[in-house]
Amino acid sequence: FAKVPGFGLLDHLIELNYYRLLVLVVLLPAWLTADTPADRKFGRTPVDWAVVGLGLLYVFDSELGQGFTYLMRQSLYWFIDMFLPYRCMVILNRQAGSVSKSMNAFVIGVMVLALISLFEMLKGWLLYNPLSNAMGVHWGLGNYMSRDGVMRASARAGLPIIFGFVSVVALAFFTRTADALKAKWPRRLALALLVGGLIASMSRGPWVGAVAVLLVWVLLGGAFGKRLKLMLMVAIPFAL
């Protein structure tokens, strides 16, 4: 993190990290210049208000005793971390196929991270740590963590639980886009990598989230028997 200096009574304006800098440089101009269709104005769907509710929870769940400036800073973090990515996803993906392409790109990226995480877990070595040190990037994450004698992999996510929840999101996207893969082996390979990444994170919260995602997929989708069998195949390793 890098603190942007403030003025007067403000100690600092904002704490910037690489993610927030990327959002401000790429997504903020796109959001400001985008032509929002009438059917995608903010507030027209329940998801919009769910994002607002999440922001209120994020802001007011913090330490209110820190003062008004702290509260405003947390509101700004919500705007950068949650609102901007969500609104850009809604506004800029105007064609039905573009949403699937975005999901596929995310899944492919997490598959690469899953390969890295499996290497890290098996070798007991955080692959990106030496690179961060060599580049002088000290972001306070990427420490070695273990559970039951097994090293918890984080790939480039910084923390195992963060990588685990990223894998859960990729798994949710995969249930939506898997039908686009006509051959069986790419679907099986993608699923195996995503599940392998979840296991490598050794994080119980994401495991529960993955089972919940698969349960919703089974209940909402067709081919109930096949999907139930698939869910059990994925859930049993986590239960063990």
PDB file of N, CA, C and O in Angstrom, residues 165-221:
ATOM      1  N   PHE A 165     -11.320 -18.161  -2.699  1.00  0.00           N
ATOM      2  CA  PHE A 165     -12.578 -17.534  -3.107  1.00  0.00           C
ATOM      3  C   PHE A 165     -12.539 -17.106  -4.571  1.00  0.00           C
ATOM      4  O   PHE A 165     -13.571 -17.113  -5.250  1.00  0.00           O
ATOM      5  N   VAL A 166     -11.375 -16.730  -5.084  1.00  0.00           N
ATOM      6  CA  VAL A 166     -11.248 -16.470  -6.521  1.00  0.00           C
ATOM      7  C   VAL A 166     -11.563 -17.736  -7.309  1.00  0.00           C
ATOM      8  O   VAL A 166     -12.256 -17.699  -8.341  1.00  0.00           O
ATOM      9  N   SER A 167     -11.115 -18.874  -6.822  1.00  0.00           N
ATOM     10  CA  SER A 167     -11.397 -20.145  -7.478  1.00  0.00           C
ATOM     11  C   SER A 167     -12.881 -20.489  -7.406  1.00  0.00           C
ATOM     12  O   SER A 167     -13.438 -21.083  -8.340  1.00  0.00           O
ATOM     13  N   VAL A 168     -13.540 -20.116  -6.306  1.00  0.00           N
ATOM     14  CA  VAL A 168     -14.979 -20.350  -6.186  1.00  0.00           C
ATOM     15  C   VAL A 168     -15.737 -19.547  -7.245  1.00  0.00           C
ATOM     16  O   VAL A 168     -16.662 -20.054  -7.891  1.00  0.00           O
ATOM     17  N   VAL A 169     -15.351 -18.290  -7.434  1.00  0.00           N
ATOM     18  CA  VAL A 169     -15.983 -17.464  -8.467  1.00  0.00           C
ATOM     19  C   VAL A 169     -15.758 -18.074  -9.846  1.00  0.00           C
ATOM     20  O   VAL A 169     -16.677 -18.142 -10.679  1.00  0.00           O
ATOM     21  N   ALA A 170     -14.532 -18.542 -10.093  1.00  0.00           N
ATOM     22  CA  ALA A 170     -14.246 -19.183 -11.379  1.00  0.00           C
ATOM     23  C   ALA A 170     -15.087 -20.449 -11.557  1.00  0.00           C
ATOM     24  O   ALA A 170     -15.570 -20.736 -12.665  1.00  0.00           O
ATOM     25  N   LEU A 171     -15.274 -21.197 -10.489  1.00  0.00           N
ATOM     26  CA  LEU A 171     -16.106 -22.400 -10.567  1.00  0.00           C
ATOM     27  C   LEU A 171     -17.550 -22.039 -10.890  1.00  0.00           C
ATOM     28  O   LEU A 171     -18.208 -22.716 -11.688  1.00  0.00           O
ATOM     29  N   ALA A 172     -18.052 -20.954 -10.284  1.00  0.00           N
ATOM     30  CA  ALA A 172     -19.411 -20.495 -10.577  1.00  0.00           C
ATOM     31  C   ALA A 172     -19.533 -20.072 -12.041  1.00  0.00           C
ATOM     32  O   ALA A 172     -20.523 -20.407 -12.710  1.00  0.00           O
ATOM     33  N   PHE A 173     -18.540 -19.360 -12.551  1.00  0.00           N
ATOM     34  CA  PHE A 173     -18.557 -18.975 -13.966  1.00  0.00           C
ATOM     35  C   PHE A 173     -18.482 -20.206 -14.860  1.00  0.00           C
ATOM     36  O   PHE A 173     -19.130 -20.258 -15.918  1.00  0.00           O
ATOM     37  N   PHE A 174     -17.703 -21.187 -14.444  1.00  0.00           N
ATOM     38  CA  PHE A 174     -17.527 -22.384 -15.253  1.00  0.00           C
ATOM     39  C   PHE A 174     -18.840 -23.149 -15.405  1.00  0.00           C
ATOM     40  O   PHE A 174     -19.116 -23.713 -16.482  1.00  0.00           O
ATOM     41  N   THR A 175     -19.653 -23.189 -14.362  1.00  0.00           N
ATOM     42  CA  THR A 175     -20.943 -23.869 -14.476  1.00  0.00           C
ATOM     43  C   THR A 175     -21.841 -23.195 -15.505  1.00  0.00           C
ATOM     44  O   THR A 175     -22.742 -23.831 -16.056  1.00  0.00           O
ATOM     45  N   ARG A 176     -21.596 -21.925 -15.763  1.00  0.00           N
ATOM     46  CA  ARG A 176     -22.392 -21.184 -16.747  1.00  0.00           C
ATOM     47  C   ARG A 176     -21.838 -21.337 -18.156  1.00  0.00           C
ATOM     48  O   ARG A 176     -22.585 -21.298 -19.142  1.00  0.00           O
ATOM     49  N   THR A 177     -20.525 -21.488 -18.293  1.00  0.00           N
ATOM     50  CA  THR A 177     -19.899 -21.472 -19.617  1.00  0.00           C
ATOM     51  C   THR A 177     -19.411 -22.844 -20.078  1.00  0.00           C
ATOM     52  O   THR A 177     -18.941 -22.962 -21.208  1.00  0.00           O
ATOM     53  N   ALA A 178     -19.526 -23.869 -19.241  1.00  0.00           N
ATOM     54  CA  ALA A 178     -18.970 -25.178 -19.591  1.00  0.00           C
ATOM     55  C   ALA A 178     -19.643 -25.781 -20.811  1.00  0.00           C
ATOM     56  O   ALA A 178     -19.015 -26.529 -21.572  1.00  0.00           O
ATOM     57  N   ASP A 179     -20.919 -25.467 -21.012  1.00  0.00           N
ATOM     58  CA  ASP A 179     -21.642 -26.055 -22.143  1.00  0.00           C
ATOM     59  C   ASP A 179     -21.081 -25.612 -23.484  1.00  0.00           C
ATOM     60  O   ASP A 179     -21.348 -26.243 -24.512  1.00  0.00           O
ATOM     61  N   ALA A 180     -20.319 -24.513 -23.501  1.00  0.00           N
ATOM     62  CA  ALA A 180     -19.722 -24.053 -24.756  1.00  0.00           C
ATOM     63  C   ALA A 180     -18.606 -24.977 -25.224  1.00  0.00           C
ATOM     64  O   ALA A 180     -18.240 -24.961 -26.401  1.00  0.00           O
ATOM     65  N   LEU A 181     -18.064 -25.792 -24.328  1.00  0.00           N
ATOM     66  CA  LEU A 181     -17.022 -26.752 -24.685  1.00  0.00           C
ATOM     67  C   LEU A 181     -17.696 -28.049 -25.117  1.00  0.00           C
ATOM     68  O   LEU A 181     -18.258 -28.772 -24.299  1.00  0.00           O
ATOM     69  N   LYS A 182     -17.663 -28.325 -26.405  1.00  0.00           N
ATOM     70  CA  LYS A 182     -18.382 -29.496 -26.925  1.00  0.00           C
ATOM     71  C   LYS A 182     -17.697 -30.796 -26.531  1.00  0.00           C
ATOM     72  O   LYS A 182     -18.355 -31.788 -26.226  1.00  0.00           O
ATOM     73  N   ALA A 183     -16.365 -30.814 -26.564  1.00  0.00           N
ATOM     74  CA  ALA A 183     -15.637 -32.025 -26.184  1.00  0.00           C
ATOM     75  C   ALA A 183     -15.629 -32.185 -24.668  1.00  0.00           C
ATOM     76  O   ALA A 183     -15.632 -31.198 -23.922  1.00  0.00           O
ATOM     77  N   LYS A 184     -15.613 -33.424 -24.204  1.00  0.00           N
ATOM     78  CA  LYS A 184     -15.681 -33.681 -22.771  1.00  0.00           C
ATOM     79  C   LYS A 184     -14.357 -33.410 -22.068  1.00  0.00           C
ATOM     80  O   LYS A 184     -14.338 -32.924 -20.931  1.00  0.00           O
ATOM     81  N   TRP A 185     -13.241 -33.736 -22.728  1.00  0.00           N
ATOM     82  CA  TRP A 185     -11.967 -33.653 -22.004  1.00  0.00           C
ATOM     83  C   TRP A 185     -11.589 -32.227 -21.609  1.00  0.00           C
ATOM     84  O   TRP A 185     -11.020 -32.034 -20.527  1.00  0.00           O
ATOM     85  N   PRO A 186     -11.874 -31.182 -22.431  1.00  0.00           N
ATOM     86  CA  PRO A 186     -11.555 -29.838 -21.933  1.00  0.00           C
ATOM     87  C   PRO A 186     -12.380 -29.456 -20.706  1.00  0.00           C
ATOM     88  O   PRO A 186     -11.873 -28.795 -19.795  1.00  0.00           O
ATOM     89  N   ARG A 187     -13.642 -29.881 -20.660  1.00  0.00           N
ATOM     90  CA  ARG A 187     -14.474 -29.583 -19.496  1.00  0.00           C
ATOM     91  C   ARG A 187     -13.935 -30.287 -18.255  1.00  0.00           C
ATOM     92  O   ARG A 187     -13.870 -29.706 -17.170  1.00  0.00           O
ATOM     93  N   ARG A 188     -13.555 -31.549 -18.429  1.00  0.00           N
ATOM     94  CA  ARG A 188     -13.025 -32.300 -17.294  1.00  0.00           C
ATOM     95  C   ARG A 188     -11.692 -31.722 -16.825  1.00  0.00           C
ATOM     96  O   ARG A 188     -11.421 -31.652 -15.619  1.00  0.00           O
ATOM     97  N   LEU A 189     -10.852 -31.318 -17.776  1.00  0.00           N
ATOM     98  CA  LEU A 189      -9.565 -30.733 -17.413  1.00  0.00           C
ATOM     99  C   LEU A 189      -9.765 -29.422 -16.664  1.00  0.00           C
ATOM    100  O   LEU A 189      -9.119 -29.177 -15.632  1.00  0.00           O
ATOM    101  N   ALA A 190     -10.665 -28.573 -17.168  1.00  0.00           N
ATOM    102  CA  ALA A 190     -10.918 -27.289 -16.511  1.00  0.00           C
ATOM    103  C   ALA A 190     -11.463 -27.495 -15.104  1.00  0.00           C
ATOM    104  O   ALA A 190     -11.025 -26.840 -14.150  1.00  0.00           O
ATOM    105  N   LEU A 191     -12.410 -28.422 -14.970  1.00  0.00           N
ATOM    106  CA  LEU A 191     -12.982 -28.691 -13.645  1.00  0.00           C
ATOM    107  C   LEU A 191     -11.931 -29.251 -12.697  1.00  0.00           C
ATOM    108  O   LEU A 191     -11.871 -28.860 -11.519  1.00  0.00           O
ATOM    109  N   ALA A 192     -11.089 -30.158 -13.214  1.00  0.00           N
ATOM    110  CA  ALA A 192     -10.044 -30.746 -12.370  1.00  0.00           C
ATOM    111  C   ALA A 192      -9.067 -29.674 -11.886  1.00  0.00           C
ATOM    112  O   ALA A 192      -8.648 -29.686 -10.722  1.00  0.00           O
ATOM    113  N   LEU A 193      -8.714 -28.730 -12.759  1.00  0.00           N
ATOM    114  CA  LEU A 193      -7.790 -27.671 -12.361  1.00  0.00           C
ATOM    115  C   LEU A 193      -8.414 -26.746 -11.316  1.00  0.00           C
ATOM    116  O   LEU A 193      -7.764 -26.376 -10.331  1.00  0.00           O
ATOM    117  N   LEU A 194      -9.677 -26.380 -11.522  1.00  0.00           N
ATOM    118  CA  LEU A 194     -10.340 -25.498 -10.565  1.00  0.00           C
ATOM    119  C   LEU A 194     -10.476 -26.168  -9.200  1.00  0.00           C
ATOM    120  O   LEU A 194     -10.240 -25.534  -8.164  1.00  0.00           O
ATOM    121  N   VAL A 195     -10.858 -27.437  -9.201  1.00  0.00           N
ATOM    122  CA  VAL A 195     -10.970 -28.163  -7.934  1.00  0.00           C
ATOM    123  C   VAL A 195      -9.596 -28.331  -7.304  1.00  0.00           C
ATOM    124  O   VAL A 195      -9.430 -28.199  -6.080  1.00  0.00           O
ATOM    125  N   GLY A 196      -8.574 -28.606  -8.145  1.00  0.00           N
ATOM    126  CA  GLY A 196      -7.217 -28.730  -7.619  1.00  0.00           C
ATOM    127  C   GLY A 196      -6.741 -27.444  -6.974  1.00  0.00           C
ATOM    128  O   GLY A 196      -6.095 -27.461  -5.923  1.00  0.00           O
ATOM    129  N   GLY A 197      -7.077 -26.294  -7.588  1.00  0.00           N
ATOM    130  CA  GLY A 197      -6.723 -25.015  -6.987  1.00  0.00           C
ATOM    131  C   GLY A 197      -7.414 -24.794  -5.654  1.00  0.00           C
ATOM    132  O   GLY A 197      -6.810 -24.285  -4.708  1.00  0.00           O
ATOM    133  N   LEU A 198      -8.683 -25.187  -5.569  1.00  0.00           N
ATOM    134  CA  LEU A 198      -9.415 -25.069  -4.304  1.00  0.00           C
ATOM    135  C   LEU A 198      -8.765 -25.921  -3.220  1.00  0.00           C
ATOM    136  O   LEU A 198      -8.618 -25.489  -2.075  1.00  0.00           O
ATOM    137  N   ILE A 199      -8.389 -27.128  -3.579  1.00  0.00           N
ATOM    138  CA  ILE A 199      -7.745 -28.010  -2.605  1.00  0.00           C
ATOM    139  C   ILE A 199      -6.393 -27.437  -2.182  1.00  0.00           C
ATOM    140  O   ILE A 199      -6.035 -27.451  -1.004  1.00  0.00           O
ATOM    141  N   ALA A 200      -5.633 -26.899  -3.154  1.00  0.00           N
ATOM    142  CA  ALA A 200      -4.306 -26.364  -2.840  1.00  0.00           C
ATOM    143  C   ALA A 200      -4.375 -25.171  -1.903  1.00  0.00           C
ATOM    144  O   ALA A 200      -3.435 -24.912  -1.156  1.00  0.00           O
ATOM    145  N   SER A 201      -5.488 -24.422  -1.930  1.00  0.00           N
ATOM    146  CA  SER A 201      -5.609 -23.275  -1.024  1.00  0.00           C
ATOM    147  C   SER A 201      -5.760 -23.707   0.430  1.00  0.00           C
ATOM    148  O   SER A 201      -5.473 -22.928   1.340  1.00  0.00           O
ATOM    149  N   MET A 202      -6.213 -24.938   0.650  1.00  0.00           N
ATOM    150  CA  MET A 202      -6.414 -25.463   2.011  1.00  0.00           C
ATOM    151  C   MET A 202      -7.209 -24.478   2.866  1.00  0.00           C
ATOM    152  O   MET A 202      -6.889 -24.224   4.022  1.00  0.00           O
ATOM    153  N   SER A 203      -8.280 -23.930   2.269  1.00  0.00           N
ATOM    154  CA  SER A 203      -9.115 -22.944   2.952  1.00  0.00           C
ATOM    155  C   SER A 203     -10.538 -23.485   3.038  1.00  0.00           C
ATOM    156  O   SER A 203     -11.174 -23.730   2.006  1.00  0.00           O
ATOM    157  N   ARG A 204     -11.027 -23.648   4.251  1.00  0.00           N
ATOM    158  CA  ARG A 204     -12.323 -24.296   4.438  1.00  0.00           C
ATOM    159  C   ARG A 204     -13.493 -23.426   4.000  1.00  0.00           C
ATOM    160  O   ARG A 204     -14.505 -23.937   3.516  1.00  0.00           O
ATOM    161  N   GLY A 205     -13.377 -22.110   4.173  1.00  0.00           N
ATOM    162  CA  GLY A 205     -14.454 -21.224   3.736  1.00  0.00           C
ATOM    163  C   GLY A 205     -14.744 -21.356   2.249  1.00  0.00           C
ATOM    164  O   GLY A 205     -15.906 -21.554   1.849  1.00  0.00           O
ATOM    165  N   PRO A 206     -13.730 -21.252   1.379  1.00  0.00           N
ATOM    166  CA  PRO A 206     -13.966 -21.465  -0.051  1.00  0.00           C
ATOM    167  C   PRO A 206     -14.483 -22.858  -0.376  1.00  0.00           C
ATOM    168  O   PRO A 206     -15.252 -23.012  -1.333  1.00  0.00           O
ATOM    169  N   TRP A 207     -14.080 -23.868   0.380  1.00  0.00           N
ATOM    170  CA  TRP A 207     -14.613 -25.207   0.128  1.00  0.00           C
ATOM    171  C   TRP A 207     -16.129 -25.237   0.324  1.00  0.00           C
ATOM    172  O   TRP A 207     -16.855 -25.798  -0.492  1.00  0.00           O
ATOM    173  N   VAL A 208     -16.586 -24.615   1.407  1.00  0.00           N
ATOM    174  CA  VAL A 208     -18.030 -24.541   1.654  1.00  0.00           C
ATOM    175  C   VAL A 208     -18.701 -23.750   0.536  1.00  0.00           C
ATOM    176  O   VAL A 208     -19.778 -24.122   0.045  1.00  0.00           O
ATOM    177  N   GLY A 209     -18.074 -22.665   0.107  1.00  0.00           N
ATOM    178  CA  GLY A 209     -18.624 -21.871  -0.982  1.00  0.00           C
ATOM    179  C   GLY A 209     -18.713 -22.652  -2.282  1.00  0.00           C
ATOM    180  O   GLY A 209     -19.696 -22.525  -3.030  1.00  0.00           O
ATOM    181  N   ALA A 210     -17.711 -23.493  -2.552  1.00  0.00           N
ATOM    182  CA  ALA A 210     -17.726 -24.300  -3.774  1.00  0.00           C
ATOM    183  C   ALA A 210     -18.867 -25.307  -3.759  1.00  0.00           C
ATOM    184  O   ALA A 210     -19.549 -25.510  -4.771  1.00  0.00           O
ATOM    185  N   VAL A 211     -19.083 -25.934  -2.626  1.00  0.00           N
ATOM    186  CA  VAL A 211     -20.198 -26.887  -2.512  1.00  0.00           C
ATOM    187  C   VAL A 211     -21.530 -26.165  -2.689  1.00  0.00           C
ATOM    188  O   VAL A 211     -22.453 -26.666  -3.347  1.00  0.00           O
ATOM    189  N   ALA A 212     -21.655 -24.956  -2.141  1.00  0.00           N
ATOM    190  CA  ALA A 212     -22.885 -24.170  -2.299  1.00  0.00           C
ATOM    191  C   ALA A 212     -23.117 -23.815  -3.767  1.00  0.00           C
ATOM    192  O   ALA A 212     -24.249 -23.888  -4.265  1.00  0.00           O
ATOM    193  N   VAL A 213     -22.050 -23.434  -4.486  1.00  0.00           N
ATOM    194  CA  VAL A 213     -22.166 -23.112  -5.908  1.00  0.00           C
ATOM    195  C   VAL A 213     -22.660 -24.322  -6.685  1.00  0.00           C
ATOM    196  O   VAL A 213     -23.576 -24.226  -7.525  1.00  0.00           O
ATOM    197  N   LEU A 214     -22.075 -25.473  -6.419  1.00  0.00           N
ATOM    198  CA  LEU A 214     -22.474 -26.680  -7.141  1.00  0.00           C
ATOM    199  C   LEU A 214     -23.891 -27.105  -6.786  1.00  0.00           C
ATOM    200  O   LEU A 214     -24.629 -27.610  -7.639  1.00  0.00           O
ATOM    201  N   LEU A 215     -24.291 -26.887  -5.543  1.00  0.00           N
ATOM    202  CA  LEU A 215     -25.654 -27.230  -5.145  1.00  0.00           C
ATOM    203  C   LEU A 215     -26.671 -26.360  -5.891  1.00  0.00           C
ATOM    204  O   LEU A 215     -27.685 -26.867  -6.391  1.00  0.00           O
ATOM    205  N   VAL A 216     -26.396 -25.069  -5.996  1.00  0.00           N
ATOM    206  CA  VAL A 216     -27.277 -24.179  -6.758  1.00  0.00           C
ATOM    207  C   VAL A 216     -27.314 -24.584  -8.222  1.00  0.00           C
ATOM    208  O   VAL A 216     -28.372 -24.582  -8.873  1.00  0.00           O
ATOM    209  N   TRP A 217     -26.171 -24.948  -8.758  1.00  0.00           N
ATOM    210  CA  TRP A 217     -26.092 -25.390 -10.154  1.00  0.00           C
ATOM    211  C   TRP A 217     -26.966 -26.628 -10.385  1.00  0.00           C
ATOM    212  O   TRP A 217     -27.682 -26.732 -11.382  1.00  0.00           O
ATOM    213  N   VAL A 218     -26.914 -27.569  -9.468  1.00  0.00           N
ATOM    214  CA  VAL A 218     -27.714 -28.792  -9.583  1.00  0.00           C
ATOM    215  C   VAL A 218     -29.203 -28.466  -9.510  1.00  0.00           C
ATOM    216  O   VAL A 218     -30.012 -28.976 -10.291  1.00  0.00           O
ATOM    217  N   LEU A 219     -29.583 -27.593  -8.587  1.00  0.00           N
ATOM    218  CA  LEU A 219     -31.001 -27.301  -8.377  1.00  0.00           C
ATOM    219  C   LEU A 219     -31.606 -26.485  -9.507  1.00  0.00           C
ATOM    220  O   LEU A 219     -32.781 -26.662  -9.854  1.00  0.00           O
ATOM    221  N   LEU A 220     -30.816 -25.596 -10.107  1.00  0.00           N
ATOM    222  CA  LEU A 220     -31.351 -24.709 -11.133  1.00  0.00           C
ATOM    223  C   LEU A 220     -31.220 -25.263 -12.538  1.00  0.00           C
ATOM    224  O   LEU A 220     -31.954 -24.845 -13.444  1.00  0.00           O
ATOM    225  N   GLY A 221     -30.295 -26.172 -12.755  1.00  0.00           N
ATOM    226  CA  GLY A 221     -30.031 -26.666 -14.104  1.00  0.00           C
ATOM    227  C   GLY A 221     -30.779 -27.943 -14.421  1.00  0.00           C
ATOM    228  O   GLY A 221     -31.485 -28.519 -13.605  1.00  0.00           O
TER     229      GLY A 221
END
